[in-house]
Amino acid sequence: MRVIAFVTQKGGTGKSTLAASLAVAAGEAGERVATLDLDPQASLTHWGERRNAESPMVDRTTPDKLSAALHGLANHGYSLTILDTAGIDSPAATAAMRSADMALIPARPSLADIEATKPTYAALAKLGRNYAFVLNQCAPQLKSGRVADASKALRLLGVLAQPLIALRADHQDAFALGLGVTEHDPEGKAAEEIRGLWQWVHNKTKG
Ligand SMILES: Nc1ncnc2c1ncn2[C@@H]1O[C@H](COP(=O)(O)OP(=O)(O)OP(=O)(O)O)[C@@H](O)[C@H]1O
Ligand SMILES: [Mg+2]
């Protein structure tokens, strides 16, 4: 079973939003998906409560129980677990980083967000974990100077996942309805980007 963790000490970068839509997109691509919410704020758990669909399985856990929870999911035949964490340095974030085959660090295209990724990627590098940045909430005209500068800055710090994810109302609407963007508007651009992101993560983490 693969484990993907959304981590970064900066709040509001899109961890829960991307975790939800990526979980749905991975399920549509054939994975058997669970999500585990390690954030006491419980955004992803509340998203799950708004859903009617059976997949992904949405549950919460705490850092001391994470390892056992992942073993249990693997034994039950799940092929992918996506972890969501709080936007602060916490034992839960450390536990998630340790467990993940790949940690995804969302950042908005701003200097403040990019600077704020440092403690997270430094911790991941120290743990020897695989990680990638996800540039999220980009102005929809993705070629704007700020987006290009942010991409360049993140590529200097590590790997930048593809594609970049634009700021689109679809993400906010889908999350509010307990949907992934690929369920909310399957033909939309947000859906296309999230399917692309799953394809990228899949290719980078497949055995
Ligand atoms: N690509 C996007 N397009 C539009 N809105 C987005 C996008 N990604 C995230 N958002 C919005 O940004 C806000 C923060 O997103 P989210 O709650 O997913 O961040 P987070 O990193 O989980 O925050 P926290 O650290 O508080 O848990 C939300 O209002 C969400 O709807
Ligand atoms: Mg969150």
Short mmCIF file of N, CA and C in Angstrom, two decimals, residues 90-181:
data_model
loop_
_atom_site.label_atom_id
_atom_site.label_comp_id
_atom_site.label_asym_id
_atom_site.label_seq_id
_atom_site.Cartn_x
_atom_site.Cartn_y
_atom_site.Cartn_z
N SER A 90 4.09 19.47 14.26
CA SER A 90 3.40 18.70 15.29
C SER A 90 3.88 17.26 15.23
N PRO A 91 3.68 16.49 16.30
CA PRO A 91 4.01 15.07 16.25
C PRO A 91 3.27 14.36 15.12
N ALA A 92 2.06 14.83 14.82
CA ALA A 92 1.28 14.20 13.74
C ALA A 92 1.96 14.41 12.39
N ALA A 93 2.46 15.62 12.17
CA ALA A 93 3.14 15.89 10.89
C ALA A 93 4.39 15.03 10.78
N THR A 94 5.14 14.90 11.88
CA THR A 94 6.35 14.08 11.86
C THR A 94 5.99 12.62 11.60
N ALA A 95 4.95 12.14 12.26
CA ALA A 95 4.53 10.74 12.05
C ALA A 95 4.12 10.52 10.60
N ALA A 96 3.39 11.50 10.03
CA ALA A 96 2.95 11.39 8.63
C ALA A 96 4.17 11.36 7.70
N MET A 97 5.13 12.23 7.95
CA MET A 97 6.33 12.27 7.10
C MET A 97 7.08 10.94 7.15
N ARG A 98 7.18 10.37 8.33
CA ARG A 98 7.90 9.09 8.49
C ARG A 98 7.21 7.95 7.75
N SER A 99 5.88 8.03 7.66
CA SER A 99 5.11 6.91 7.08
C SER A 99 4.97 7.01 5.57
N ALA A 100 5.23 8.19 5.01
CA ALA A 100 4.84 8.44 3.62
C ALA A 100 5.87 7.94 2.61
N ASP A 101 5.37 7.34 1.54
CA ASP A 101 6.24 7.03 0.39
C ASP A 101 6.58 8.32 -0.33
N MET A 102 5.65 9.26 -0.29
CA MET A 102 5.92 10.60 -0.83
C MET A 102 5.15 11.63 -0.02
N ALA A 103 5.85 12.68 0.40
CA ALA A 103 5.18 13.80 1.06
C ALA A 103 4.97 14.89 0.02
N LEU A 104 3.78 15.45 -0.02
CA LEU A 104 3.48 16.56 -0.93
C LEU A 104 3.37 17.83 -0.10
N ILE A 105 4.08 18.86 -0.52
CA ILE A 105 4.13 20.13 0.21
C ILE A 105 3.45 21.19 -0.65
N PRO A 106 2.18 21.50 -0.39
CA PRO A 106 1.54 22.53 -1.20
C PRO A 106 2.05 23.92 -0.79
N ALA A 107 2.21 24.77 -1.79
CA ALA A 107 2.60 26.17 -1.55
C ALA A 107 1.88 27.04 -2.57
N ARG A 108 1.43 28.20 -2.13
CA ARG A 108 0.88 29.16 -3.08
C ARG A 108 2.04 29.95 -3.68
N PRO A 109 1.81 30.56 -4.84
CA PRO A 109 2.92 31.26 -5.49
C PRO A 109 3.22 32.61 -4.82
N SER A 110 3.68 32.55 -3.57
CA SER A 110 4.05 33.78 -2.88
C SER A 110 5.35 33.52 -2.12
N LEU A 111 6.11 34.56 -1.92
CA LEU A 111 7.38 34.42 -1.21
C LEU A 111 7.15 33.86 0.19
N ALA A 112 6.09 34.34 0.85
CA ALA A 112 5.81 33.89 2.23
C ALA A 112 5.58 32.38 2.25
N ASP A 113 4.81 31.86 1.30
CA ASP A 113 4.56 30.41 1.28
C ASP A 113 5.82 29.63 0.97
N ILE A 114 6.58 30.14 0.02
CA ILE A 114 7.77 29.40 -0.39
C ILE A 114 8.79 29.38 0.77
N GLU A 115 8.97 30.53 1.42
CA GLU A 115 9.87 30.56 2.57
C GLU A 115 9.38 29.62 3.67
N ALA A 116 8.07 29.54 3.82
CA ALA A 116 7.49 28.74 4.91
C ALA A 116 7.65 27.24 4.67
N THR A 117 8.04 26.83 3.45
CA THR A 117 8.22 25.39 3.20
C THR A 117 9.53 24.87 3.81
N LYS A 118 10.42 25.80 4.18
CA LYS A 118 11.77 25.37 4.56
C LYS A 118 11.82 24.36 5.71
N PRO A 119 11.17 24.63 6.86
CA PRO A 119 11.27 23.64 7.94
C PRO A 119 10.72 22.28 7.53
N THR A 120 9.72 22.29 6.64
CA THR A 120 9.10 21.03 6.23
C THR A 120 10.05 20.23 5.33
N TYR A 121 10.60 20.88 4.30
CA TYR A 121 11.47 20.08 3.41
C TYR A 121 12.77 19.73 4.11
N ALA A 122 13.20 20.60 5.05
CA ALA A 122 14.42 20.28 5.80
C ALA A 122 14.18 19.04 6.67
N ALA A 123 13.00 18.97 7.29
CA ALA A 123 12.68 17.80 8.13
C ALA A 123 12.59 16.55 7.26
N LEU A 124 11.99 16.68 6.08
CA LEU A 124 11.85 15.52 5.18
C LEU A 124 13.21 15.05 4.68
N ALA A 125 14.07 16.02 4.36
CA ALA A 125 15.41 15.66 3.88
C ALA A 125 16.17 14.94 4.99
N LYS A 126 16.03 15.44 6.22
CA LYS A 126 16.72 14.82 7.36
C LYS A 126 16.23 13.39 7.59
N LEU A 127 14.93 13.19 7.37
CA LEU A 127 14.37 11.84 7.53
C LEU A 127 14.64 10.96 6.31
N GLY A 128 15.21 11.56 5.25
CA GLY A 128 15.49 10.80 4.04
C GLY A 128 14.23 10.42 3.27
N ARG A 129 13.20 11.23 3.37
CA ARG A 129 11.92 10.92 2.71
C ARG A 129 11.81 11.60 1.36
N ASN A 130 11.04 10.96 0.51
CA ASN A 130 10.76 11.45 -0.83
C ASN A 130 9.71 12.57 -0.73
N TYR A 131 9.97 13.71 -1.36
CA TYR A 131 8.96 14.77 -1.28
C TYR A 131 8.91 15.58 -2.56
N ALA A 132 7.78 16.26 -2.74
CA ALA A 132 7.64 17.16 -3.90
C ALA A 132 6.76 18.34 -3.49
N PHE A 133 7.03 19.47 -4.08
CA PHE A 133 6.18 20.64 -3.88
C PHE A 133 5.01 20.58 -4.86
N VAL A 134 3.88 21.11 -4.42
CA VAL A 134 2.74 21.28 -5.33
C VAL A 134 2.42 22.77 -5.33
N LEU A 135 2.58 23.40 -6.47
CA LEU A 135 2.26 24.83 -6.55
C LEU A 135 0.75 24.95 -6.77
N ASN A 136 0.08 25.49 -5.74
CA ASN A 136 -1.38 25.48 -5.71
C ASN A 136 -1.90 26.92 -5.65
N GLN A 137 -3.15 27.06 -6.08
CA GLN A 137 -3.83 28.36 -6.05
C GLN A 137 -3.08 29.38 -6.93
N CYS A 138 -2.64 28.90 -8.09
CA CYS A 138 -1.98 29.78 -9.06
C CYS A 138 -3.05 30.56 -9.82
N ALA A 139 -2.73 31.79 -10.19
CA ALA A 139 -3.63 32.55 -11.04
C ALA A 139 -3.92 31.70 -12.27
N PRO A 140 -5.20 31.61 -12.71
CA PRO A 140 -5.53 30.67 -13.79
C PRO A 140 -4.69 30.88 -15.07
N GLN A 141 -4.25 32.10 -15.33
CA GLN A 141 -3.31 32.26 -16.44
C GLN A 141 -1.94 31.85 -15.89
N LEU A 142 -1.67 30.51 -16.01
CA LEU A 142 -0.55 29.92 -15.27
C LEU A 142 0.81 30.46 -15.67
N LYS A 143 0.83 31.25 -16.74
CA LYS A 143 2.15 31.73 -17.17
C LYS A 143 2.47 33.09 -16.57
N SER A 144 1.71 33.52 -15.57
CA SER A 144 1.98 34.82 -14.97
C SER A 144 3.39 34.83 -14.37
N GLY A 145 3.98 36.01 -14.31
CA GLY A 145 5.36 36.14 -13.83
C GLY A 145 5.53 35.56 -12.45
N ARG A 146 4.54 35.78 -11.59
CA ARG A 146 4.67 35.31 -10.21
C ARG A 146 4.69 33.78 -10.16
N VAL A 147 3.87 33.16 -10.99
CA VAL A 147 3.84 31.69 -11.01
C VAL A 147 5.16 31.15 -11.56
N ALA A 148 5.66 31.81 -12.60
CA ALA A 148 6.94 31.36 -13.18
C ALA A 148 8.06 31.50 -12.15
N ASP A 149 8.07 32.61 -11.42
CA ASP A 149 9.11 32.82 -10.40
C ASP A 149 9.00 31.78 -9.29
N ALA A 150 7.76 31.51 -8.87
CA ALA A 150 7.56 30.54 -7.79
C ALA A 150 7.99 29.14 -8.24
N SER A 151 7.66 28.78 -9.49
CA SER A 151 8.06 27.46 -10.01
C SER A 151 9.58 27.34 -9.99
N LYS A 152 10.22 28.39 -10.44
CA LYS A 152 11.68 28.37 -10.51
C LYS A 152 12.27 28.22 -9.09
N ALA A 153 11.72 28.98 -8.15
CA ALA A 153 12.23 28.94 -6.78
C ALA A 153 12.05 27.54 -6.19
N LEU A 154 10.89 26.93 -6.42
CA LEU A 154 10.64 25.60 -5.84
C LEU A 154 11.50 24.54 -6.50
N ARG A 155 11.76 24.70 -7.81
CA ARG A 155 12.62 23.72 -8.50
C ARG A 155 14.04 23.77 -7.96
N LEU A 156 14.45 24.94 -7.46
CA LEU A 156 15.79 25.04 -6.87
C LEU A 156 15.84 24.34 -5.52
N LEU A 157 14.69 24.23 -4.87
CA LEU A 157 14.64 23.63 -3.53
C LEU A 157 14.37 22.13 -3.58
N GLY A 158 13.87 21.64 -4.70
CA GLY A 158 13.53 20.22 -4.78
C GLY A 158 12.72 19.95 -6.04
N VAL A 159 11.89 18.92 -5.94
CA VAL A 159 11.09 18.50 -7.09
C VAL A 159 9.75 19.23 -7.06
N LEU A 160 9.32 19.70 -8.21
CA LEU A 160 8.01 20.36 -8.32
C LEU A 160 7.06 19.42 -9.06
N ALA A 161 5.97 19.05 -8.37
CA ALA A 161 4.99 18.15 -9.00
C ALA A 161 4.32 18.85 -10.17
N GLN A 162 3.86 18.04 -11.12
CA GLN A 162 3.16 18.56 -12.29
C GLN A 162 1.74 18.01 -12.32
N PRO A 163 0.77 18.72 -12.82
CA PRO A 163 0.90 20.09 -13.28
C PRO A 163 0.76 21.06 -12.11
N LEU A 164 0.91 22.36 -12.39
CA LEU A 164 0.59 23.37 -11.39
C LEU A 164 -0.93 23.38 -11.24
N ILE A 165 -1.40 23.72 -10.06
CA ILE A 165 -2.84 23.70 -9.79
C ILE A 165 -3.33 25.14 -9.67
N ALA A 166 -4.29 25.47 -10.51
CA ALA A 166 -4.80 26.85 -10.54
C ALA A 166 -5.82 27.09 -9.43
N LEU A 167 -5.97 28.37 -9.10
CA LEU A 167 -7.02 28.81 -8.17
C LEU A 167 -8.34 28.78 -8.94
N ARG A 168 -9.22 27.87 -8.56
CA ARG A 168 -10.49 27.73 -9.27
C ARG A 168 -11.60 27.50 -8.25
N ALA A 169 -12.73 28.14 -8.50
CA ALA A 169 -13.88 28.02 -7.59
C ALA A 169 -14.32 26.57 -7.46
N ASP A 170 -14.09 25.76 -8.49
CA ASP A 170 -14.45 24.34 -8.44
C ASP A 170 -13.93 23.66 -7.17
N HIS A 171 -12.70 24.01 -6.75
CA HIS A 171 -12.12 23.38 -5.56
C HIS A 171 -12.93 23.71 -4.33
N GLN A 172 -13.34 24.97 -4.23
CA GLN A 172 -14.09 25.40 -3.05
C GLN A 172 -15.50 24.80 -3.08
N ASP A 173 -16.13 24.80 -4.24
CA ASP A 173 -17.49 24.28 -4.36
C ASP A 173 -17.52 22.77 -4.11
N ALA A 174 -16.58 22.07 -4.74
CA ALA A 174 -16.54 20.62 -4.58
C ALA A 174 -16.34 20.25 -3.11
N PHE A 175 -15.40 20.91 -2.46
CA PHE A 175 -15.10 20.58 -1.06
C PHE A 175 -16.33 20.82 -0.18
N ALA A 176 -17.02 21.91 -0.44
CA ALA A 176 -18.22 22.25 0.35
C ALA A 176 -19.31 21.19 0.17
N LEU A 177 -19.35 20.57 -0.99
CA LEU A 177 -20.38 19.58 -1.29
C LEU A 177 -19.95 18.15 -0.93
N GLY A 178 -18.74 18.02 -0.39
CA GLY A 178 -18.26 16.67 -0.08
C GLY A 178 -17.88 15.90 -1.33
N LEU A 179 -17.41 16.61 -2.33
CA LEU A 179 -17.03 15.97 -3.60
C LEU A 179 -15.56 16.24 -3.91
N GLY A 180 -15.01 15.44 -4.83
CA GLY A 180 -13.74 15.79 -5.44
C GLY A 180 -14.05 16.61 -6.68
N VAL A 181 -13.08 17.38 -7.17
CA VAL A 181 -13.36 18.20 -8.36
C VAL A 181 -13.68 17.34 -9.57
#
